[in-house]
PDB file of C-alpha atoms in Angstrom:
ATOM      1  CA  UNK A   1     -10.454  75.328  62.967  1.00  0.00           C
ATOM      2  CA  UNK A   2     -12.741  72.644  61.503  1.00  0.00           C
ATOM      3  CA  UNK A   3     -15.818  74.418  62.809  1.00  0.00           C
ATOM      4  CA  UNK A   4     -14.636  77.650  61.014  1.00  0.00           C
ATOM      5  CA  UNK A   5     -14.187  75.698  57.836  1.00  0.00           C
ATOM      6  CA  UNK A   6     -17.684  74.215  57.991  1.00  0.00           C
ATOM      7  CA  UNK A   7     -19.263  77.598  58.751  1.00  0.00           C
ATOM      8  CA  UNK A   8     -17.512  79.089  55.694  1.00  0.00           C
ATOM      9  CA  UNK A   9     -18.654  76.159  53.525  1.00  0.00           C
ATOM     10  CA  UNK A  10     -22.266  76.647  54.680  1.00  0.00           C
ATOM     11  CA  UNK A  11     -22.173  80.344  53.938  1.00  0.00           C
ATOM     12  CA  UNK A  12     -20.724  79.609  50.538  1.00  0.00           C
ATOM     13  CA  UNK A  13     -23.582  77.217  49.756  1.00  0.00           C
ATOM     14  CA  UNK A  14     -26.166  79.808  50.874  1.00  0.00           C
ATOM     15  CA  UNK A  15     -24.573  82.588  48.773  1.00  0.00           C
ATOM     16  CA  UNK A  16     -24.260  80.633  45.530  1.00  0.00           C
ATOM     17  CA  UNK A  17     -27.397  82.182  44.155  1.00  0.00           C
ATOM     18  CA  UNK A  18     -27.014  85.573  45.759  1.00  0.00           C
ATOM     19  CA  UNK A  19     -24.522  87.226  43.422  1.00  0.00           C
ATOM     20  CA  UNK A  20     -25.186  89.206  40.230  1.00  0.00           C
ATOM     21  CA  UNK A  21     -24.985  87.450  36.920  1.00  0.00           C
ATOM     22  CA  UNK A  22     -21.555  89.018  36.194  1.00  0.00           C
ATOM     23  CA  UNK A  23     -20.150  88.707  39.677  1.00  0.00           C
ATOM     24  CA  UNK A  24     -19.990  85.785  42.069  1.00  0.00           C
ATOM     25  CA  UNK A  25     -19.467  86.421  45.775  1.00  0.00           C
ATOM     26  CA  UNK A  26     -17.981  83.841  48.173  1.00  0.00           C
ATOM     27  CA  UNK A  27     -17.380  84.103  51.877  1.00  0.00           C
ATOM     28  CA  UNK A  28     -13.896  83.502  53.197  1.00  0.00           C
ATOM     29  CA  UNK A  29     -11.450  84.640  55.788  1.00  0.00           C
ATOM     30  CA  UNK A  30      -7.788  85.669  56.258  1.00  0.00           C
ATOM     31  CA  UNK A  31      -5.614  82.718  57.262  1.00  0.00           C
ATOM     32  CA  UNK A  32      -2.090  82.923  58.774  1.00  0.00           C
ATOM     33  CA  UNK A  33       0.450  80.174  59.190  1.00  0.00           C
ATOM     34  CA  UNK A  34       2.839  81.052  62.036  1.00  0.00           C
ATOM     35  CA  UNK A  35       6.564  80.207  62.146  1.00  0.00           C
ATOM     36  CA  UNK A  36       7.392  78.836  65.567  1.00  0.00           C
ATOM     37  CA  UNK A  37      10.917  79.733  66.480  1.00  0.00           C
ATOM     38  CA  UNK A  38      12.961  77.675  68.911  1.00  0.00           C
ATOM     39  CA  UNK A  39      16.516  76.765  69.835  1.00  0.00           C
ATOM     40  CA  UNK A  40      17.795  73.235  69.428  1.00  0.00           C
ATOM     41  CA  UNK A  41      19.298  73.588  72.866  1.00  0.00           C
ATOM     42  CA  UNK A  42      17.685  73.976  76.277  1.00  0.00           C
ATOM     43  CA  UNK A  43      18.404  76.633  78.810  1.00  0.00           C
ATOM     44  CA  UNK A  44      17.205  79.577  80.846  1.00  0.00           C
ATOM     45  CA  UNK A  45      15.576  82.360  78.821  1.00  0.00           C
ATOM     46  CA  UNK A  46      18.047  85.150  79.452  1.00  0.00           C
ATOM     47  CA  UNK A  47      16.551  87.808  77.118  1.00  0.00           C
ATOM     48  CA  UNK A  48      13.199  88.243  75.362  1.00  0.00           C
ATOM     49  CA  UNK A  49      13.797  91.139  72.999  1.00  0.00           C
ATOM     50  CA  UNK A  50      10.322  91.365  71.412  1.00  0.00           C
ATOM     51  CA  UNK A  51       6.614  91.702  72.355  1.00  0.00           C
ATOM     52  CA  UNK A  52       3.349  90.509  70.928  1.00  0.00           C
ATOM     53  CA  UNK A  53       2.363  92.437  67.839  1.00  0.00           C
ATOM     54  CA  UNK A  54       5.782  93.921  67.309  1.00  0.00           C
ATOM     55  CA  UNK A  55       7.008  94.346  63.755  1.00  0.00           C
ATOM     56  CA  UNK A  56      10.504  92.863  63.164  1.00  0.00           C
ATOM     57  CA  UNK A  57      12.953  92.937  60.309  1.00  0.00           C
ATOM     58  CA  UNK A  58      14.903  89.983  58.850  1.00  0.00           C
ATOM     59  CA  UNK A  59      17.874  89.071  61.044  1.00  0.00           C
ATOM     60  CA  UNK A  60      16.671  90.959  64.119  1.00  0.00           C
ATOM     61  CA  UNK A  61      17.449  89.307  67.415  1.00  0.00           C
ATOM     62  CA  UNK A  62      14.367  87.893  69.111  1.00  0.00           C
ATOM     63  CA  UNK A  63      15.578  86.083  72.176  1.00  0.00           C
ATOM     64  CA  UNK A  64      18.635  84.562  73.851  1.00  0.00           C
ATOM     65  CA  UNK A  65      19.134  81.601  76.121  1.00  0.00           C
ATOM     66  CA  UNK A  66      21.773  81.219  78.827  1.00  0.00           C
ATOM     67  CA  UNK A  67      25.134  80.637  77.011  1.00  0.00           C
ATOM     68  CA  UNK A  68      26.231  77.930  79.523  1.00  0.00           C
ATOM     69  CA  UNK A  69      27.452  75.225  79.320  1.00  0.00           C
ATOM     70  CA  UNK A  70      28.337  75.844  75.689  1.00  0.00           C
ATOM     71  CA  UNK A  71      30.508  78.899  76.507  1.00  0.00           C
ATOM     72  CA  UNK A  72      32.534  76.847  78.990  1.00  0.00           C
ATOM     73  CA  UNK A  73      32.957  74.052  76.402  1.00  0.00           C
ATOM     74  CA  UNK A  74      34.258  76.585  73.934  1.00  0.00           C
ATOM     75  CA  UNK A  75      36.888  77.776  76.446  1.00  0.00           C
ATOM     76  CA  UNK A  76      38.086  74.225  77.103  1.00  0.00           C
ATOM     77  CA  UNK A  77      38.377  73.364  73.363  1.00  0.00           C
ATOM     78  CA  UNK A  78      40.091  76.678  72.671  1.00  0.00           C
ATOM     79  CA  UNK A  79      42.706  75.839  75.361  1.00  0.00           C
ATOM     80  CA  UNK A  80      43.175  72.304  74.062  1.00  0.00           C
ATOM     81  CA  UNK A  81      43.669  73.699  70.592  1.00  0.00           C
ATOM     82  CA  UNK A  82      46.405  76.067  71.721  1.00  0.00           C
ATOM     83  CA  UNK A  83      48.176  73.279  73.519  1.00  0.00           C
ATOM     84  CA  UNK A  84      47.995  71.016  70.468  1.00  0.00           C
ATOM     85  CA  UNK A  85      49.390  73.772  68.218  1.00  0.00           C
ATOM     86  CA  UNK A  86      52.219  74.359  70.685  1.00  0.00           C
ATOM     87  CA  UNK A  87      53.101  70.728  70.662  1.00  0.00           C
ATOM     88  CA  UNK A  88      53.038  70.654  66.868  1.00  0.00           C
ATOM     89  CA  UNK A  89      55.447  73.637  66.733  1.00  0.00           C
ATOM     90  CA  UNK A  90      57.759  71.848  69.124  1.00  0.00           C
ATOM     91  CA  UNK A  91      57.732  68.689  67.055  1.00  0.00           C
ATOM     92  CA  UNK A  92      58.609  70.632  63.893  1.00  0.00           C
ATOM     93  CA  UNK A  93      61.366  72.637  65.556  1.00  0.00           C
ATOM     94  CA  UNK A  94      64.930  71.095  65.714  1.00  0.00           C
ATOM     95  CA  UNK A  95      66.171  69.635  68.946  1.00  0.00           C
ATOM     96  CA  UNK A  96      67.722  72.007  71.517  1.00  0.00           C
ATOM     97  CA  UNK A  97      71.227  73.280  70.850  1.00  0.00           C
ATOM     98  CA  UNK A  98      72.973  71.162  73.582  1.00  0.00           C
ATOM     99  CA  UNK A  99      71.622  67.949  72.131  1.00  0.00           C
ATOM    100  CA  UNK A 100      72.913  68.927  68.627  1.00  0.00           C
ATOM    101  CA  UNK A 101      76.288  69.943  70.087  1.00  0.00           C
ATOM    102  CA  UNK A 102      76.648  66.587  71.881  1.00  0.00           C
ATOM    103  CA  UNK A 103      76.111  64.675  68.633  1.00  0.00           C
ATOM    104  CA  UNK A 104      78.564  66.892  66.792  1.00  0.00           C
ATOM    105  CA  UNK A 105      81.126  66.190  69.546  1.00  0.00           C
ATOM    106  CA  UNK A 106      80.556  62.426  69.048  1.00  0.00           C
ATOM    107  CA  UNK A 107      81.272  62.804  65.359  1.00  0.00           C
ATOM    108  CA  UNK A 108      84.440  64.750  65.976  1.00  0.00           C
ATOM    109  CA  UNK A 109      85.584  62.122  68.483  1.00  0.00           C
ATOM    110  CA  UNK A 110      84.937  59.184  66.074  1.00  0.00           C
ATOM    111  CA  UNK A 111      86.648  61.056  63.256  1.00  0.00           C
ATOM    112  CA  UNK A 112      89.803  61.364  65.343  1.00  0.00           C
ATOM    113  CA  UNK A 113      89.668  57.693  66.063  1.00  0.00           C
ATOM    114  CA  UNK A 114      89.225  56.889  62.442  1.00  0.00           C
ATOM    115  CA  UNK A 115      92.334  58.901  61.525  1.00  0.00           C
ATOM    116  CA  UNK A 116      94.429  57.048  64.029  1.00  0.00           C
ATOM    117  CA  UNK A 117      93.022  53.702  62.841  1.00  0.00           C
ATOM    118  CA  UNK A 118      93.808  54.636  59.220  1.00  0.00           C
ATOM    119  CA  UNK A 119      97.438  55.144  60.196  1.00  0.00           C
ATOM    120  CA  UNK A 120      97.511  51.785  61.997  1.00  0.00           C
ATOM    121  CA  UNK A 121      95.884  50.072  58.974  1.00  0.00           C
ATOM    122  CA  UNK A 122      98.592  51.327  56.614  1.00  0.00           C
ATOM    123  CA  UNK A 123     101.377  50.246  59.005  1.00  0.00           C
ATOM    124  CA  UNK A 124      99.809  46.800  59.559  1.00  0.00           C
ATOM    125  CA  UNK A 125      99.345  46.323  55.773  1.00  0.00           C
ATOM    126  CA  UNK A 126     103.034  47.185  55.317  1.00  0.00           C
ATOM    127  CA  UNK A 127     104.102  44.741  58.073  1.00  0.00           C
ATOM    128  CA  UNK A 128     101.923  41.989  56.691  1.00  0.00           C
ATOM    129  CA  UNK A 129     103.467  42.373  53.190  1.00  0.00           C
ATOM    130  CA  UNK A 130     106.857  41.878  54.884  1.00  0.00           C
ATOM    131  CA  UNK A 131     105.519  38.833  56.741  1.00  0.00           C
ATOM    132  CA  UNK A 132     106.198  40.664  60.045  1.00  0.00           C
ATOM    133  CA  UNK A 133     102.690  40.020  61.491  1.00  0.00           C
ATOM    134  CA  UNK A 134      99.995  37.426  61.160  1.00  0.00           C
ATOM    135  CA  UNK A 135      96.953  38.029  58.940  1.00  0.00           C
ATOM    136  CA  UNK A 136      94.714  37.881  61.982  1.00  0.00           C
ATOM    137  CA  UNK A 137      96.340  41.059  63.280  1.00  0.00           C
ATOM    138  CA  UNK A 138      95.545  42.863  60.007  1.00  0.00           C
ATOM    139  CA  UNK A 139      91.990  41.525  59.907  1.00  0.00           C
ATOM    140  CA  UNK A 140      91.469  42.741  63.435  1.00  0.00           C
ATOM    141  CA  UNK A 141      92.552  46.324  62.720  1.00  0.00           C
ATOM    142  CA  UNK A 142      90.521  46.386  59.470  1.00  0.00           C
ATOM    143  CA  UNK A 143      87.364  45.273  61.387  1.00  0.00           C
ATOM    144  CA  UNK A 144      87.960  48.024  63.979  1.00  0.00           C
ATOM    145  CA  UNK A 145      88.299  50.572  61.115  1.00  0.00           C
ATOM    146  CA  UNK A 146      85.000  49.335  59.517  1.00  0.00           C
ATOM    147  CA  UNK A 147      83.148  49.604  62.861  1.00  0.00           C
ATOM    148  CA  UNK A 148      84.368  53.138  63.425  1.00  0.00           C
ATOM    149  CA  UNK A 149      83.121  54.258  59.957  1.00  0.00           C
ATOM    150  CA  UNK A 150      79.712  52.723  60.616  1.00  0.00           C
ATOM    151  CA  UNK A 151      79.524  54.403  64.016  1.00  0.00           C
ATOM    152  CA  UNK A 152      80.351  57.738  62.320  1.00  0.00           C
ATOM    153  CA  UNK A 153      77.597  57.177  59.789  1.00  0.00           C
ATOM    154  CA  UNK A 154      75.109  56.573  62.626  1.00  0.00           C
ATOM    155  CA  UNK A 155      76.188  59.731  64.353  1.00  0.00           C
ATOM    156  CA  UNK A 156      75.750  61.761  61.140  1.00  0.00           C
ATOM    157  CA  UNK A 157      72.247  60.352  60.730  1.00  0.00           C
ATOM    158  CA  UNK A 158      71.408  61.258  64.270  1.00  0.00           C
ATOM    159  CA  UNK A 159      72.615  64.778  63.641  1.00  0.00           C
ATOM    160  CA  UNK A 160      70.499  65.110  60.557  1.00  0.00           C
ATOM    161  CA  UNK A 161      67.428  63.881  62.399  1.00  0.00           C
ATOM    162  CA  UNK A 162      68.042  66.224  65.247  1.00  0.00           C
ATOM    163  CA  UNK A 163      68.253  69.214  62.993  1.00  0.00           C
ATOM    164  CA  UNK A 164      65.099  68.157  61.115  1.00  0.00           C
ATOM    165  CA  UNK A 165      62.923  67.688  64.208  1.00  0.00           C
ATOM    166  CA  UNK A 166      60.606  64.803  64.904  1.00  0.00           C
ATOM    167  CA  UNK A 167      59.541  62.131  62.492  1.00  0.00           C
ATOM    168  CA  UNK A 168      56.977  62.947  59.870  1.00  0.00           C
ATOM    169  CA  UNK A 169      54.487  60.426  61.164  1.00  0.00           C
ATOM    170  CA  UNK A 170      54.396  62.120  64.529  1.00  0.00           C
ATOM    171  CA  UNK A 171      53.814  65.492  62.894  1.00  0.00           C
ATOM    172  CA  UNK A 172      50.985  64.055  60.783  1.00  0.00           C
ATOM    173  CA  UNK A 173      49.370  62.556  63.851  1.00  0.00           C
ATOM    174  CA  UNK A 174      49.566  65.846  65.752  1.00  0.00           C
ATOM    175  CA  UNK A 175      48.091  67.695  62.744  1.00  0.00           C
ATOM    176  CA  UNK A 176      45.152  65.277  62.672  1.00  0.00           C
ATOM    177  CA  UNK A 177      44.656  65.909  66.347  1.00  0.00           C
ATOM    178  CA  UNK A 178      44.574  69.631  65.811  1.00  0.00           C
ATOM    179  CA  UNK A 179      41.926  69.227  63.057  1.00  0.00           C
ATOM    180  CA  UNK A 180      39.783  67.106  65.324  1.00  0.00           C
ATOM    181  CA  UNK A 181      39.918  69.542  68.240  1.00  0.00           C
ATOM    182  CA  UNK A 182      39.205  72.494  65.826  1.00  0.00           C
ATOM    183  CA  UNK A 183      36.056  70.630  64.485  1.00  0.00           C
ATOM    184  CA  UNK A 184      34.817  70.175  68.062  1.00  0.00           C
ATOM    185  CA  UNK A 185      35.454  73.869  68.769  1.00  0.00           C
ATOM    186  CA  UNK A 186      33.512  74.918  65.683  1.00  0.00           C
ATOM    187  CA  UNK A 187      30.649  72.665  66.670  1.00  0.00           C
ATOM    188  CA  UNK A 188      30.557  74.153  70.170  1.00  0.00           C
ATOM    189  CA  UNK A 189      30.551  77.644  68.725  1.00  0.00           C
ATOM    190  CA  UNK A 190      27.611  76.665  66.436  1.00  0.00           C
ATOM    191  CA  UNK A 191      25.770  75.248  69.449  1.00  0.00           C
ATOM    192  CA  UNK A 192      26.294  78.566  71.327  1.00  0.00           C
ATOM    193  CA  UNK A 193      25.128  80.578  68.339  1.00  0.00           C
ATOM    194  CA  UNK A 194      21.894  78.556  68.259  1.00  0.00           C
ATOM    195  CA  UNK A 195      21.007  79.941  71.695  1.00  0.00           C
ATOM    196  CA  UNK A 196      20.502  83.298  70.081  1.00  0.00           C
ATOM    197  CA  UNK A 197      17.515  83.216  67.674  1.00  0.00           C
ATOM    198  CA  UNK A 198      16.996  85.751  64.942  1.00  0.00           C
ATOM    199  CA  UNK A 199      14.015  86.486  62.735  1.00  0.00           C
ATOM    200  CA  UNK A 200      14.291  84.471  59.504  1.00  0.00           C
ATOM    201  CA  UNK A 201      12.128  87.044  57.672  1.00  0.00           C
ATOM    202  CA  UNK A 202      10.448  90.375  58.235  1.00  0.00           C
ATOM    203  CA  UNK A 203       7.008  90.063  59.888  1.00  0.00           C
ATOM    204  CA  UNK A 204       5.050  90.513  63.128  1.00  0.00           C
ATOM    205  CA  UNK A 205       5.438  88.661  66.386  1.00  0.00           C
ATOM    206  CA  UNK A 206       2.185  86.756  66.804  1.00  0.00           C
ATOM    207  CA  UNK A 207       2.805  85.539  70.344  1.00  0.00           C
ATOM    208  CA  UNK A 208       5.390  84.793  73.002  1.00  0.00           C
ATOM    209  CA  UNK A 209       5.347  81.702  75.210  1.00  0.00           C
ATOM    210  CA  UNK A 210       8.064  82.166  77.903  1.00  0.00           C
ATOM    211  CA  UNK A 211       9.228  84.906  80.200  1.00  0.00           C
ATOM    212  CA  UNK A 212      12.840  85.785  81.030  1.00  0.00           C
ATOM    213  CA  UNK A 213      14.159  83.509  83.796  1.00  0.00           C
ATOM    214  CA  UNK A 214      11.998  80.508  82.810  1.00  0.00           C
ATOM    215  CA  UNK A 215      13.586  77.252  81.648  1.00  0.00           C
ATOM    216  CA  UNK A 216      12.994  76.477  77.986  1.00  0.00           C
ATOM    217  CA  UNK A 217      13.309  72.941  76.757  1.00  0.00           C
ATOM    218  CA  UNK A 218      15.180  71.990  73.574  1.00  0.00           C
ATOM    219  CA  UNK A 219      13.131  72.707  70.439  1.00  0.00           C
ATOM    220  CA  UNK A 220      10.381  74.482  72.453  1.00  0.00           C
ATOM    221  CA  UNK A 221       9.049  77.532  70.704  1.00  0.00           C
ATOM    222  CA  UNK A 222       9.701  80.819  72.527  1.00  0.00           C
ATOM    223  CA  UNK A 223       8.004  83.107  69.965  1.00  0.00           C
ATOM    224  CA  UNK A 224       5.804  82.698  66.888  1.00  0.00           C
ATOM    225  CA  UNK A 225       6.337  84.920  63.860  1.00  0.00           C
ATOM    226  CA  UNK A 226       3.764  85.769  61.169  1.00  0.00           C
ATOM    227  CA  UNK A 227       5.348  86.751  57.864  1.00  0.00           C
ATOM    228  CA  UNK A 228       3.669  88.176  54.659  1.00  0.00           C
ATOM    229  CA  UNK A 229       4.334  85.071  52.607  1.00  0.00           C
ATOM    230  CA  UNK A 230       2.460  82.978  55.172  1.00  0.00           C
ATOM    231  CA  UNK A 231      -0.747  85.050  55.140  1.00  0.00           C
ATOM    232  CA  UNK A 232      -3.454  84.408  52.592  1.00  0.00           C
ATOM    233  CA  UNK A 233      -7.186  84.465  51.964  1.00  0.00           C
ATOM    234  CA  UNK A 234      -9.062  81.129  52.126  1.00  0.00           C
ATOM    235  CA  UNK A 235     -12.512  80.601  50.585  1.00  0.00           C
ATOM    236  CA  UNK A 236     -14.675  77.920  48.969  1.00  0.00           C
ATOM    237  CA  UNK A 237     -16.133  77.675  45.460  1.00  0.00           C
ATOM    238  CA  UNK A 238     -18.596  75.167  43.977  1.00  0.00           C
ATOM    239  CA  UNK A 239     -17.657  72.654  41.310  1.00  0.00           C
ATOM    240  CA  UNK A 240     -18.854  74.757  38.356  1.00  0.00           C
ATOM    241  CA  UNK A 241     -16.565  77.632  39.390  1.00  0.00           C
ATOM    242  CA  UNK A 242     -13.425  75.575  39.031  1.00  0.00           C
ATOM    243  CA  UNK A 243     -13.283  75.976  35.226  1.00  0.00           C
ATOM    244  CA  UNK A 244     -12.982  79.757  35.692  1.00  0.00           C
ATOM    245  CA  UNK A 245     -10.099  79.607  38.276  1.00  0.00           C
ATOM    246  CA  UNK A 246      -6.466  78.916  37.831  1.00  0.00           C
ATOM    247  CA  UNK A 247      -3.231  79.423  39.767  1.00  0.00           C
ATOM    248  CA  UNK A 248      -2.045  82.989  39.373  1.00  0.00           C
ATOM    249  CA  UNK A 249      -5.487  84.374  38.405  1.00  0.00           C
ATOM    250  CA  UNK A 250      -6.236  87.822  39.922  1.00  0.00           C
ATOM    251  CA  UNK A 251      -9.240  88.137  42.148  1.00  0.00           C
ATOM    252  CA  UNK A 252     -10.739  90.821  44.409  1.00  0.00           C
ATOM    253  CA  UNK A 253     -12.049  90.831  47.950  1.00  0.00           C
ATOM    254  CA  UNK A 254     -13.628  93.185  50.432  1.00  0.00           C
ATOM    255  CA  UNK A 255     -14.360  93.159  54.139  1.00  0.00           C
ATOM    256  CA  UNK A 256     -16.070  95.156  56.802  1.00  0.00           C
ATOM    257  CA  UNK A 257     -14.273  98.544  57.309  1.00  0.00           C
ATOM    258  CA  UNK A 258     -11.719  98.096  54.502  1.00  0.00           C
ATOM    259  CA  UNK A 259     -11.520  99.575  51.095  1.00  0.00           C
ATOM    260  CA  UNK A 260     -13.357  97.680  48.276  1.00  0.00           C
ATOM    261  CA  UNK A 261     -11.688  95.749  45.507  1.00  0.00           C
ATOM    262  CA  UNK A 262      -8.554  94.591  47.242  1.00  0.00           C
ATOM    263  CA  UNK A 263      -6.459  92.529  44.770  1.00  0.00           C
ATOM    264  CA  UNK A 264      -5.154  88.973  45.410  1.00  0.00           C
ATOM    265  CA  UNK A 265      -3.646  86.216  43.264  1.00  0.00           C
ATOM    266  CA  UNK A 266      -4.851  82.619  43.547  1.00  0.00           C
ATOM    267  CA  UNK A 267      -1.946  80.430  44.899  1.00  0.00           C
ATOM    268  CA  UNK A 268      -3.675  77.161  45.637  1.00  0.00           C
ATOM    269  CA  UNK A 269      -6.788  75.160  44.473  1.00  0.00           C
ATOM    270  CA  UNK A 270      -7.596  72.022  46.446  1.00  0.00           C
ATOM    271  CA  UNK A 271      -7.378  68.797  44.359  1.00  0.00           C
ATOM    272  CA  UNK A 272     -10.302  67.338  46.247  1.00  0.00           C
ATOM    273  CA  UNK A 273     -13.812  68.484  47.180  1.00  0.00           C
ATOM    274  CA  UNK A 274     -14.901  69.263  50.708  1.00  0.00           C
ATOM    275  CA  UNK A 275     -18.390  69.150  52.271  1.00  0.00           C
ATOM    276  CA  UNK A 276     -19.858  69.738  55.700  1.00  0.00           C
ATOM    277  CA  UNK A 277     -21.273  66.627  57.550  1.00  0.00           C
ATOM    278  CA  UNK A 278     -23.669  64.934  57.350  1.00  0.00           C
ATOM    279  CA  UNK A 279     -23.525  65.405  53.503  1.00  0.00           C
ATOM    280  CA  UNK A 280     -22.636  62.206  51.666  1.00  0.00           C
ATOM    281  CA  UNK A 281     -21.233  62.292  48.172  1.00  0.00           C
ATOM    282  CA  UNK A 282     -24.018  61.408  45.640  1.00  0.00           C
ATOM    283  CA  UNK A 283     -25.661  62.773  42.505  1.00  0.00           C
ATOM    284  CA  UNK A 284     -28.252  64.566  44.766  1.00  0.00           C
ATOM    285  CA  UNK A 285     -25.672  66.632  46.591  1.00  0.00           C
ATOM    286  CA  UNK A 286     -23.111  66.900  43.855  1.00  0.00           C
ATOM    287  CA  UNK A 287     -23.931  70.597  43.421  1.00  0.00           C
ATOM    288  CA  UNK A 288     -23.286  71.198  47.121  1.00  0.00           C
ATOM    289  CA  UNK A 289     -19.600  70.092  47.035  1.00  0.00           C
ATOM    290  CA  UNK A 290     -17.050  72.933  47.284  1.00  0.00           C
ATOM    291  CA  UNK A 291     -13.335  73.308  46.760  1.00  0.00           C
ATOM    292  CA  UNK A 292     -10.971  75.181  48.986  1.00  0.00           C
ATOM    293  CA  UNK A 293      -9.027  78.033  47.282  1.00  0.00           C
ATOM    294  CA  UNK A 294      -6.217  80.167  48.633  1.00  0.00           C
ATOM    295  CA  UNK A 295      -5.071  83.547  47.367  1.00  0.00           C
ATOM    296  CA  UNK A 296      -2.220  85.838  48.414  1.00  0.00           C
ATOM    297  CA  UNK A 297      -2.286  89.592  48.710  1.00  0.00           C
ATOM    298  CA  UNK A 298       0.371  92.302  49.181  1.00  0.00           C
ATOM    299  CA  UNK A 299      -1.022  94.598  51.875  1.00  0.00           C
ATOM    300  CA  UNK A 300       0.136  92.460  54.734  1.00  0.00           C
ATOM    301  CA  UNK A 301      -0.502  94.871  57.611  1.00  0.00           C
ATOM    302  CA  UNK A 302      -4.027  95.779  56.470  1.00  0.00           C
ATOM    303  CA  UNK A 303      -5.639  92.454  57.318  1.00  0.00           C
ATOM    304  CA  UNK A 304      -5.473  90.164  60.322  1.00  0.00           C
ATOM    305  CA  UNK A 305      -5.755  86.402  60.533  1.00  0.00           C
ATOM    306  CA  UNK A 306      -9.333  85.278  61.236  1.00  0.00           C
ATOM    307  CA  UNK A 307     -10.825  88.329  59.604  1.00  0.00           C
ATOM    308  CA  UNK A 308     -13.851  87.537  57.460  1.00  0.00           C
ATOM    309  CA  UNK A 309     -13.774  88.645  53.821  1.00  0.00           C
ATOM    310  CA  UNK A 310     -16.063  88.472  50.764  1.00  0.00           C
ATOM    311  CA  UNK A 311     -14.330  87.336  47.570  1.00  0.00           C
ATOM    312  CA  UNK A 312     -15.501  88.809  44.295  1.00  0.00           C
ATOM    313  CA  UNK A 313     -15.140  86.713  41.133  1.00  0.00           C
ATOM    314  CA  UNK A 314     -15.887  88.430  37.841  1.00  0.00           C
TER     315      UNK A 314
END
């Protein structure tokens, strides 16, 4: 590429005095910057869906790598997610009916005991007031009565918990587990999707680098794509021409076998001068320094990268 640059620079210097007074001509060429398309994952190239020189549209499938092992990872995470959701549902559901019925039976039993104890408490209080029994006997039955009421309160609390399901902290922990598995599943799906590569823009397939059945390393380009926005004209102008040029200015160019006066817009002007060796910057060769200029055109399919052109500045 450097040799080509130097050749263009030399031609530019030779032609500086060849143009008419109202038109300056500079030699240049069509330049294209390819987009190299690769997958972040490695794998066997399963499908190559395009050929060299083929026009493609934005979003068109270009190639696909073997979906394994990502497809198997997705199945595993999907299974784990279903199990986690099932466990969460079980945690939120009340306990099974036999467990609830057993607690209710305990409550009924202790209620019956409390009723009998209440009768005994009233009788012992009456006997104590008549000095028929010692106070210890009354205190003993009152303590039994108090224990039975506390036991009933415990059974009622157990029944409430059984009907509510598991504790909230267990449910929160399981919900967090589900979110973690879902995130891993989404990542695995994304990794699988990266094994199918689509065209990021409309353009032409410049080249292909692998055949179906070959192993492709991670981030290794399988195809290169040339798009309209990445094709431009490149030429060189002397220092005195810079004052007449600006970004967005319209120029014209021609080439062998193409129609004359093809329009283009200047998109880039190099901030520094270039010169072909063995030139050294000095007052003597100041007029031989040139600046690189790029211009974009619309008729993308009419010109090919590397094609020489003549730029006309008026």
